[in-house]
Amino acid sequence: MRPDEIEAITEVAHNRGLTVAANTKARESIANAAHAGVDTIEHGTFLDEETAELLIERDIAMTGTLTGQIDIAEKAIEVGGQPDHLVEQLQKEIEILKDAVALAHDMGVAVIAGTDSGPPHSAQGNVAEELGYFVEFGNFTPLEAIVAGTKTTGKYIGLEDVGVLAPDYY
């Protein structure tokens, strides 16, 4: 999408009290979405230091989606039927995404939990697995992963009453 289209969509959504998630992989797409004021970046595969700084500056979270990508690749190999070059490309992107999640974490980008469930071979209900991947590949401590999957995610999707151990919280 063109930057002006993203800006228009974001403005309309925000005027209606809705959050905006941008499905982006390319660095330019991440930057365009950030400049347009979206709330979250889904994937962010080719995040670099410059775009990470932009996300921090604008308080935009990145959803790593490692689980969905890994599930799709593993099932594609297990089930077969996918051309080898597509499976290889997906495996390369997963390695790049692992690095992007680690970079985002290390630079201080708010990383939130999301699995990209829905595509073929990507199960729903596996956020705990995503948090494990944050620890395994993203340089998170176990506690940081839990906070990312509860309090931080809640903040960016409009659920302020999650992730805190206190009365009246979930």
XYZ file of N, CA, C and O in Angstrom:
680
model
N 0.834 -1.185 0.000
C 0.000 0.000 0.000
C 0.878 1.248 0.000
O 1.973 1.240 0.540
N 0.334 2.288 -0.570
C 1.047 3.562 -0.555
C 0.958 4.184 0.836
O -0.012 3.962 1.567
N 1.972 4.977 1.206
C 1.950 5.610 2.534
C 0.677 6.408 2.804
O 0.133 6.350 3.914
N 0.173 7.146 1.813
C -1.038 7.939 2.045
C -2.255 7.049 2.293
O -3.153 7.417 3.065
N -2.298 5.872 1.691
C -3.396 4.934 1.945
C -3.327 4.399 3.374
O -4.354 4.291 4.063
N -2.114 4.070 3.820
C -1.946 3.567 5.185
C -2.336 4.651 6.186
O -3.010 4.379 7.186
N -1.931 5.884 5.911
C -2.282 7.001 6.796
C -3.791 7.182 6.881
O -4.340 7.394 7.972
N -4.482 7.100 5.735
C -5.935 7.281 5.728
C -6.626 6.181 6.523
O -7.534 6.450 7.331
N -6.212 4.946 6.310
C -6.806 3.825 7.034
C -6.569 3.976 8.532
O -7.476 3.776 9.355
N -5.352 4.331 8.899
C -5.000 4.487 10.310
C -5.811 5.601 10.941
O -6.335 5.450 12.065
N -5.951 6.707 10.251
C -6.726 7.831 10.786
C -8.187 7.443 11.016
O -8.759 7.719 12.083
N -8.795 6.791 10.043
C -10.196 6.383 10.181
C -10.350 5.399 11.338
O -11.254 5.527 12.175
N -9.470 4.426 11.416
C -9.555 3.433 12.488
C -9.382 4.088 13.850
O -10.162 3.829 14.782
N -8.373 4.913 13.987
C -8.130 5.563 15.275
C -9.288 6.483 15.663
O -9.638 6.564 16.846
N -9.889 7.155 14.692
C -11.052 7.999 14.977
C -12.231 7.185 15.494
O -13.103 7.727 16.167
N -12.244 5.913 15.181
C -13.325 5.020 15.653
C -12.905 4.200 16.873
O -13.589 3.274 17.264
N -11.749 4.524 17.432
C -11.295 3.840 18.630
C -10.705 2.464 18.376
O -10.597 1.653 19.297
N -10.314 2.188 17.156
C -9.748 0.888 16.799
C -8.229 0.962 16.699
O -7.662 2.017 16.419
N -7.586 -0.169 16.925
C -6.145 -0.252 16.731
C -5.866 -0.729 15.314
O -6.714 -1.357 14.676
N -4.659 -0.454 14.851
C -4.270 -0.828 13.486
C -3.015 -1.692 13.537
O -2.000 -1.297 14.108
N -3.123 -2.862 12.945
C -1.987 -3.774 12.813
C -1.586 -3.794 11.350
O -2.434 -3.959 10.475
N -0.296 -3.640 11.084
C 0.202 -3.656 9.714
C 1.000 -4.932 9.484
O 1.967 -5.202 10.194
N 0.582 -5.709 8.507
C 1.263 -6.952 8.146
C 2.427 -6.584 7.233
O 2.236 -6.300 6.055
N 3.623 -6.551 7.802
C 4.790 -6.091 7.063
C 5.960 -7.039 7.248
O 6.124 -7.630 8.303
N 6.738 -7.155 6.222
C 7.999 -7.889 6.315
C 9.157 -6.997 5.888
O 10.173 -6.938 6.546
N 9.006 -6.303 4.784
C 10.080 -5.488 4.216
C 10.360 -4.258 5.071
O 9.449 -3.693 5.690
N 11.601 -3.841 5.080
C 12.023 -2.675 5.842
C 11.211 -1.443 5.452
O 10.746 -0.697 6.308
N 11.044 -1.206 4.152
C 10.291 -0.034 3.687
C 8.834 -0.090 4.156
O 8.262 0.925 4.542
N 8.249 -1.269 4.147
C 6.862 -1.416 4.607
C 6.744 -1.118 6.092
O 5.771 -0.503 6.527
N 7.721 -1.576 6.853
C 7.733 -1.290 8.297
C 7.793 0.223 8.506
O 7.023 0.780 9.297
N 8.694 0.878 7.807
C 8.853 2.325 7.957
C 7.591 3.070 7.520
O 7.146 3.995 8.211
N 7.008 2.682 6.390
C 5.788 3.344 5.917
C 4.658 3.206 6.932
O 3.941 4.166 7.209
N 4.498 2.011 7.477
C 3.442 1.779 8.455
C 3.702 2.585 9.732
O 2.773 3.157 10.309
N 4.951 2.633 10.154
C 5.295 3.398 11.352
C 5.034 4.886 11.154
O 4.457 5.541 12.025
N 5.426 5.418 10.018
C 5.180 6.839 9.734
C 3.683 7.138 9.697
O 3.261 8.246 10.026
N 2.882 6.141 9.304
C 1.431 6.322 9.232
C 0.772 6.216 10.601
O -0.413 6.513 10.741
N 1.523 5.770 11.619
C 0.997 5.735 12.977
C 0.246 4.477 13.366
O -0.583 4.517 14.283
N 0.531 3.357 12.709
C -0.115 2.105 13.111
C 0.261 1.773 14.552
O 1.204 2.336 15.098
N -0.460 0.829 15.135
C -0.205 0.462 16.526
C 0.760 -0.706 16.656
O 1.545 -0.749 17.603
N 0.667 -1.656 15.731
C 1.544 -2.817 15.784
C 2.014 -3.208 14.391
O 1.328 -2.993 13.396
N 3.201 -3.777 14.364
C 3.789 -4.343 13.152
C 3.726 -5.859 13.310
O 4.232 -6.400 14.289
N 3.103 -6.524 12.380
C 3.025 -7.987 12.399
C 4.169 -8.524 11.543
O 4.299 -8.127 10.392
N 4.951 -9.379 12.053
C 6.149 -9.978 11.452
C 7.355 -9.060 11.639
O 8.141 -9.279 12.521
N 7.524 -8.067 10.782
C 8.695 -7.205 10.875
C 9.983 -7.930 10.516
O 11.054 -7.633 11.049
N 9.884 -8.864 9.603
C 10.985 -9.778 9.288
C 12.302 -9.068 8.993
O 13.348 -9.465 9.495
N 12.251 -8.016 8.205
C 13.488 -7.350 7.785
C 13.737 -6.059 8.564
O 14.319 -5.105 8.046
N 13.347 -6.074 9.828
C 13.615 -4.963 10.732
C 15.119 -4.713 10.804
O 15.905 -5.652 10.848
N 15.502 -3.450 10.801
C 16.904 -3.092 11.019
C 16.957 -2.055 12.133
O 15.917 -1.693 12.697
N 18.149 -1.602 12.474
C 18.283 -0.663 13.589
C 17.506 0.624 13.360
O 16.887 1.158 14.281
N 17.531 1.121 12.130
C 16.839 2.375 11.832
C 15.325 2.240 12.016
O 14.681 3.099 12.628
N 14.756 1.150 11.503
C 13.309 0.975 11.663
C 12.957 0.618 13.107
O 11.896 1.000 13.594
N 13.845 -0.078 13.810
C 13.605 -0.350 15.225
C 13.534 0.961 16.003
O 12.652 1.141 16.859
N 14.440 1.885 15.721
C 14.423 3.189 16.389
C 13.123 3.940 16.096
O 12.572 4.605 16.972
N 12.625 3.810 14.872
C 11.367 4.446 14.498
C 10.204 3.855 15.305
O 9.339 4.595 15.793
N 10.200 2.541 15.490
C 9.148 1.904 16.286
C 9.211 2.380 17.734
O 8.177 2.659 18.352
N 10.407 2.481 18.267
C 10.574 2.948 19.649
C 10.078 4.391 19.775
O 9.304 4.718 20.676
N 10.509 5.232 18.859
C 10.154 6.651 18.875
C 8.641 6.851 18.830
O 8.097 7.731 19.492
N 7.959 6.007 18.075
C 6.513 6.176 17.883
C 5.677 5.242 18.756
O 4.467 5.159 18.584
N 6.327 4.512 19.654
C 5.655 3.589 20.570
C 4.784 2.583 19.814
O 3.615 2.389 20.110
N 5.398 1.933 18.839
C 4.735 0.911 18.031
C 5.346 -0.436 18.391
O 6.567 -0.579 18.451
N 4.495 -1.414 18.635
C 4.958 -2.747 19.018
C 5.163 -3.620 17.786
O 4.555 -3.404 16.742
N 6.012 -4.627 17.947
C 6.247 -5.610 16.895
C 5.776 -6.979 17.386
O 6.109 -7.396 18.493
N 4.995 -7.647 16.571
C 4.523 -8.994 16.870
C 5.407 -9.968 16.112
O 5.401 -9.991 14.879
N 6.176 -10.767 16.837
C 7.176 -11.624 16.201
C 6.641 -12.711 15.295
O 7.207 -12.980 14.255
N 5.565 -13.373 15.660
C 4.942 -14.439 14.860
C 5.884 -15.591 14.514
O 5.716 -16.241 13.482
N 6.832 -15.881 15.369
C 7.760 -16.990 15.103
C 7.031 -18.323 15.014
O 7.328 -19.148 14.146
N 6.081 -18.556 15.903
C 5.386 -19.839 15.943
C 4.710 -20.155 14.619
O 4.849 -21.258 14.092
N 3.965 -19.217 14.097
C 3.270 -19.464 12.836
C 4.223 -19.791 11.714
O 4.002 -20.741 10.944
N 5.295 -19.039 11.626
C 6.248 -19.257 10.538
C 6.951 -20.609 10.676
O 7.119 -21.344 9.702
N 7.348 -20.941 11.890
C 8.037 -22.218 12.127
C 7.085 -23.388 11.879
O 7.455 -24.377 11.243
N 5.836 -23.279 12.373
C 4.849 -24.341 12.143
C 4.632 -24.585 10.655
O 4.584 -25.728 10.205
N 4.477 -23.513 9.912
C 4.226 -23.648 8.470
C 5.392 -24.357 7.796
O 5.199 -25.264 6.984
N 6.606 -23.959 8.135
C 7.787 -24.579 7.503
C 7.909 -26.046 7.885
O 8.158 -26.907 7.024
N 7.738 -26.359 9.172
C 7.874 -27.750 9.615
C 6.815 -28.643 8.986
O 7.102 -29.754 8.544
N 5.582 -28.161 8.929
C 4.511 -28.966 8.333
C 4.696 -29.091 6.828
O 4.369 -30.128 6.244
N 5.210 -28.059 6.183
C 5.448 -28.139 4.742
C 6.440 -29.243 4.433
O 6.294 -29.971 3.443
N 7.437 -29.393 5.283
C 8.422 -30.463 5.097
C 7.787 -31.813 5.426
O 7.921 -32.776 4.671
N 7.060 -31.881 6.534
C 6.446 -33.131 6.986
C 5.383 -33.644 6.014
O 5.373 -34.812 5.656
N 4.506 -32.768 5.596
C 3.397 -33.147 4.732
C 3.845 -33.273 3.281
O 3.352 -34.116 2.549
N 4.777 -32.422 2.896
C 5.254 -32.435 1.514
C 4.290 -31.701 0.591
O 3.323 -31.087 1.026
N 4.578 -31.774 -0.668
C 3.720 -31.139 -1.660
C 4.088 -29.707 -1.978
O 3.540 -29.125 -2.911
N 4.994 -29.125 -1.209
C 5.436 -27.757 -1.479
C 6.751 -27.817 -2.245
O 7.612 -28.641 -1.934
N 6.915 -26.956 -3.225
C 8.189 -26.935 -3.949
C 9.357 -26.666 -2.994
O 9.242 -25.863 -2.067
N 10.456 -27.359 -3.205
C 11.628 -27.221 -2.331
C 12.082 -25.774 -2.190
O 12.457 -25.338 -1.102
N 12.050 -25.014 -3.289
C 12.536 -23.637 -3.218
C 11.664 -22.775 -2.303
O 12.163 -21.863 -1.649
N 10.355 -23.063 -2.217
C 9.498 -22.299 -1.321
C 9.781 -22.637 0.140
O 9.800 -21.754 1.004
N 10.010 -23.912 0.420
C 10.343 -24.329 1.780
C 11.678 -23.716 2.193
O 11.822 -23.192 3.300
N 12.653 -23.741 1.299
C 13.967 -23.146 1.598
C 13.848 -21.650 1.850
O 14.484 -21.116 2.769
N 13.024 -20.967 1.055
C 12.832 -19.530 1.232
C 12.203 -19.237 2.597
O 12.634 -18.332 3.309
N 11.216 -20.037 2.971
C 10.568 -19.849 4.261
C 11.551 -20.087 5.399
O 11.588 -19.328 6.372
N 12.373 -21.108 5.279
C 13.365 -21.383 6.322
C 14.369 -20.239 6.450
O 14.762 -19.871 7.562
N 14.763 -19.649 5.337
C 15.666 -18.487 5.380
C 14.987 -17.306 6.070
O 15.608 -16.606 6.880
N 13.716 -17.080 5.727
C 12.987 -15.974 6.350
C 12.836 -16.177 7.851
O 12.864 -15.212 8.613
N 12.655 -17.418 8.279
C 12.530 -17.696 9.715
C 13.816 -17.297 10.432
O 13.766 -16.682 11.498
N 14.955 -17.610 9.858
C 16.234 -17.235 10.481
C 16.366 -15.719 10.563
O 16.826 -15.173 11.572
N 15.942 -15.029 9.514
C 15.983 -13.561 9.513
C 15.014 -13.015 10.561
O 15.330 -12.063 11.290
N 13.818 -13.627 10.666
C 12.831 -13.191 11.656
C 13.338 -13.410 13.082
O 13.134 -12.565 13.951
N 14.005 -14.515 13.328
C 14.589 -14.751 14.660
C 15.535 -13.608 15.018
O 15.496 -13.082 16.140
N 16.377 -13.222 14.064
C 17.312 -12.122 14.301
C 16.570 -10.802 14.525
O 16.980 -9.981 15.355
N 15.472 -10.597 13.787
C 14.700 -9.363 13.922
C 14.058 -9.275 15.305
O 14.046 -8.196 15.921
N 13.525 -10.394 15.801
C 12.926 -10.395 17.135
C 13.998 -10.095 18.188
O 13.782 -9.299 19.103
N 15.170 -10.698 18.040
C 16.267 -10.440 18.980
C 16.707 -8.982 18.909
O 16.929 -8.336 19.950
N 16.832 -8.440 17.699
C 17.214 -7.034 17.539
C 16.176 -6.132 18.187
O 16.529 -5.196 18.920
N 14.908 -6.385 17.922
C 13.842 -5.569 18.503
C 13.934 -5.592 20.027
O 13.905 -4.545 20.675
N 14.056 -6.784 20.590
C 14.165 -6.907 22.048
C 15.375 -6.150 22.572
O 15.278 -5.363 23.513
N 16.530 -6.387 21.959
C 17.770 -5.802 22.451
C 17.777 -4.282 22.358
O 18.401 -3.613 23.183
N 17.074 -3.734 21.370
C 17.035 -2.279 21.208
C 15.942 -1.621 22.035
O 15.921 -0.399 22.158
N 15.010 -2.421 22.571
C 13.954 -1.859 23.395
C 12.622 -1.658 22.701
O 11.741 -0.964 23.234
N 12.444 -2.251 21.527
C 11.131 -2.224 20.881
C 10.188 -3.073 21.727
O 10.575 -4.123 22.244
N 8.959 -2.657 21.876
C 7.964 -3.475 22.558
C 7.629 -4.653 21.641
O 7.096 -4.467 20.560
N 7.981 -5.851 22.073
C 7.672 -7.060 21.306
C 6.492 -7.726 21.989
O 6.512 -7.931 23.211
N 5.460 -8.029 21.204
C 4.261 -8.640 21.765
C 4.034 -10.018 21.162
O 4.603 -10.360 20.130
N 3.202 -10.801 21.831
C 2.975 -12.186 21.434
C 1.848 -12.290 20.424
O 0.765 -11.755 20.634
N 2.127 -12.968 19.357
C 1.145 -13.280 18.336
C 1.720 -14.392 17.484
O 2.931 -14.446 17.256
N 0.874 -15.286 17.027
C 1.377 -16.502 16.390
C 1.131 -16.579 14.898
O 1.583 -17.499 14.248
N 0.378 -15.655 14.342
C 0.001 -15.700 12.929
C -0.793 -16.975 12.638
O -0.680 -17.568 11.576
N -1.576 -17.414 13.597
C -2.394 -18.607 13.404
C -3.454 -18.348 12.344
O -3.969 -17.254 12.228
N -3.752 -19.366 11.612
C -4.758 -19.243 10.571
C -4.304 -19.813 9.246
O -5.051 -20.524 8.592
N -3.068 -19.509 8.806
C -2.604 -20.109 7.562
C -2.531 -21.628 7.688
O -2.507 -22.162 8.798
N -2.496 -22.337 6.568
C -2.396 -23.795 6.646
C -1.213 -24.230 7.514
O -0.142 -23.627 7.448
N -1.446 -25.200 8.334
C -0.429 -25.821 9.188
C -0.019 -24.959 10.376
O 0.966 -25.249 11.024
N -0.741 -23.904 10.664
C -0.410 -23.058 11.804
C -1.562 -23.115 12.794
O -2.611 -22.526 12.584
N -1.363 -23.842 13.877
C -2.410 -24.071 14.857
C -2.697 -22.824 15.680
O -1.822 -21.988 15.876
N -3.907 -22.730 16.182
C -4.262 -21.650 17.103
C -4.032 -22.119 18.530
O -3.938 -23.302 18.800
N -3.936 -21.157 19.434
C -3.804 -21.483 20.842
C -2.393 -21.842 21.267
O -2.204 -22.533 22.259
N -1.393 -21.372 20.546
C -0.014 -21.751 20.863
C 0.853 -20.554 21.258
O 2.027 -20.507 20.949
N 0.271 -19.619 21.980
C 1.024 -18.446 22.414
C 2.147 -18.844 23.367
O 3.230 -18.254 23.332
N 1.919 -19.854 24.200
C 2.979 -20.297 25.117
C 4.213 -20.733 24.340
O 5.350 -20.463 24.760
N 4.002 -21.381 23.200
C 5.130 -21.780 22.349
C 5.863 -20.538 21.823
O 7.089 -20.500 21.774
N 5.095 -19.524 21.451
C 5.694 -18.272 20.979
C 6.588 -17.665 22.064
O 7.695 -17.207 21.781
N 6.124 -17.675 23.298
C 6.918 -17.109 24.388
C 8.194 -17.913 24.599
O 9.244 -17.344 24.918
N 8.113 -19.216 24.410
C 9.317 -20.048 24.468
C 10.310 -19.669 23.390
O 11.528 -19.633 23.621
N 9.805 -19.362 22.199
C 10.684 -18.927 21.104
C 11.312 -17.568 21.413
O 12.443 -17.292 21.001
N 10.582 -16.698 22.128
C 11.172 -15.420 22.535
C 12.431 -15.669 23.361
O 13.434 -14.981 23.192
N 12.353 -16.644 24.255
C 13.504 -16.983 25.099
C 14.587 -17.665 24.266
O 15.765 -17.299 24.331
N 14.182 -18.642 23.453
C 15.142 -19.433 22.684
C 15.870 -18.619 21.615
O 17.075 -18.778 21.422
N 15.156 -17.750 20.934
C 15.756 -17.042 19.795
C 15.844 -15.524 19.965
O 16.598 -14.873 19.253
N 15.042 -14.950 20.873
C 14.917 -13.493 20.935
C 15.638 -12.810 22.066
O 15.421 -11.615 22.301
N 16.479 -13.534 22.816
C 17.252 -12.968 23.917
C 16.406 -12.526 25.111
O 16.875 -11.752 25.945
N 15.170 -13.000 25.220
C 14.318 -12.683 26.354
C 14.667 -13.601 27.525
O 15.004 -14.767 27.322
N 14.540 -13.081 28.738
C 14.534 -13.960 29.902
C 13.133 -14.571 29.962
O 12.183 -14.030 29.363
N 12.962 -15.664 30.712
C 11.605 -16.213 30.837
C 10.596 -15.183 31.372
O 9.474 -15.103 30.869
N 10.982 -14.382 32.354
C 10.060 -13.382 32.892
C 9.736 -12.315 31.844
O 8.585 -11.894 31.719
N 10.730 -11.878 31.077
C 10.464 -10.893 30.019
C 9.478 -11.454 28.998
O 8.610 -10.729 28.496
N 9.600 -12.731 28.685
C 8.683 -13.354 27.731
C 7.261 -13.386 28.282
O 6.296 -13.099 27.560
N 7.124 -13.711 29.558
C 5.793 -13.739 30.177
C 5.173 -12.339 30.158
O 3.997 -12.174 29.816
N 5.952 -11.331 30.499
C 5.445 -9.953 30.481
C 5.079 -9.553 29.050
O 4.032 -8.931 28.813
N 5.909 -9.922 28.077
C 5.608 -9.606 26.677
C 4.289 -10.234 26.252
O 3.505 -9.622 25.512
N 4.030 -11.452 26.725
C 2.823 -12.169 26.321
C 1.579 -11.796 27.099
O 0.483 -12.211 26.729
N 1.726 -11.010 28.142
C 0.568 -10.625 28.946
C 0.428 -9.104 28.981
O -0.312 -8.531 28.202
N 1.162 -8.477 29.850
C 1.009 -7.032 30.068
C 1.307 -6.217 28.806
O 0.517 -5.339 28.426
N 2.423 -6.493 28.146
C 2.795 -5.694 26.973
C 1.810 -5.922 25.833
O 1.349 -4.957 25.199
N 1.475 -7.170 25.582
C 0.495 -7.455 24.526
C -0.834 -6.794 24.853
O -1.452 -6.166 23.986
N -1.267 -6.907 26.102
C -2.521 -6.282 26.500
C -2.541 -4.791 26.231
O -3.532 -4.246 25.727
N -1.446 -4.138 26.554
C -1.369 -2.687 26.329
C -1.625 -2.335 24.861
O -2.377 -1.408 24.561
N -1.018 -3.074 23.964
C -1.091 -2.713 22.547
C -2.365 -3.184 21.853
O -2.642 -2.758 20.739
N -3.142 -4.041 22.515
C -4.421 -4.435 21.914
C -5.605 -3.907 22.714
O -6.737 -4.321 22.512
N -5.321 -2.977 23.625
C -6.391 -2.300 24.337
C -6.923 -3.032 25.550
O -8.037 -2.753 26.000
N -6.156 -3.947 26.106
C -6.552 -4.654 27.325
C -5.585 -4.261 28.437
O -4.586 -4.920 28.666
N -5.898 -3.182 29.101
C -5.006 -2.654 30.132
C -5.070 -3.442 31.435
O -4.252 -3.238 32.328
N -6.043 -4.352 31.565
C -6.225 -5.055 32.834
C -5.664 -6.479 32.802
O -6.155 -7.364 33.483
N -4.618 -6.691 32.041
C -3.995 -8.019 31.968
C -2.518 -7.920 32.330
O -1.895 -6.872 32.202
N -1.985 -9.038 32.800
C -0.554 -9.136 33.020
C -0.030 -8.529 34.293
O 1.165 -8.318 34.442
N -0.902 -8.243 35.226
C -0.493 -7.678 36.505
C -1.075 -8.568 37.598
O -2.253 -8.929 37.551
N -0.264 -8.939 38.569
C -0.753 -9.741 39.689
C -1.274 -8.801 40.767
O -0.536 -8.349 41.652
N -2.561 -8.465 40.646
C -3.204 -7.566 41.585
C -4.716 -7.756 41.480
O -5.193 -8.283 40.470
N -5.460 -7.339 42.500
C -6.920 -7.471 42.430
C -7.464 -6.754 41.194
O -6.942 -5.714 40.770
N -8.486 -7.330 40.600
C -9.197 -6.786 39.434
C -8.418 -6.854 38.134
O -8.773 -6.187 37.160
N -7.340 -7.609 38.105
C -6.586 -7.805 36.871
C -6.714 -9.244 36.418
O -7.002 -10.138 37.220
N -6.482 -9.478 35.141
C -6.498 -10.825 34.583
C -5.079 -11.315 34.402
O -4.213 -10.573 34.034
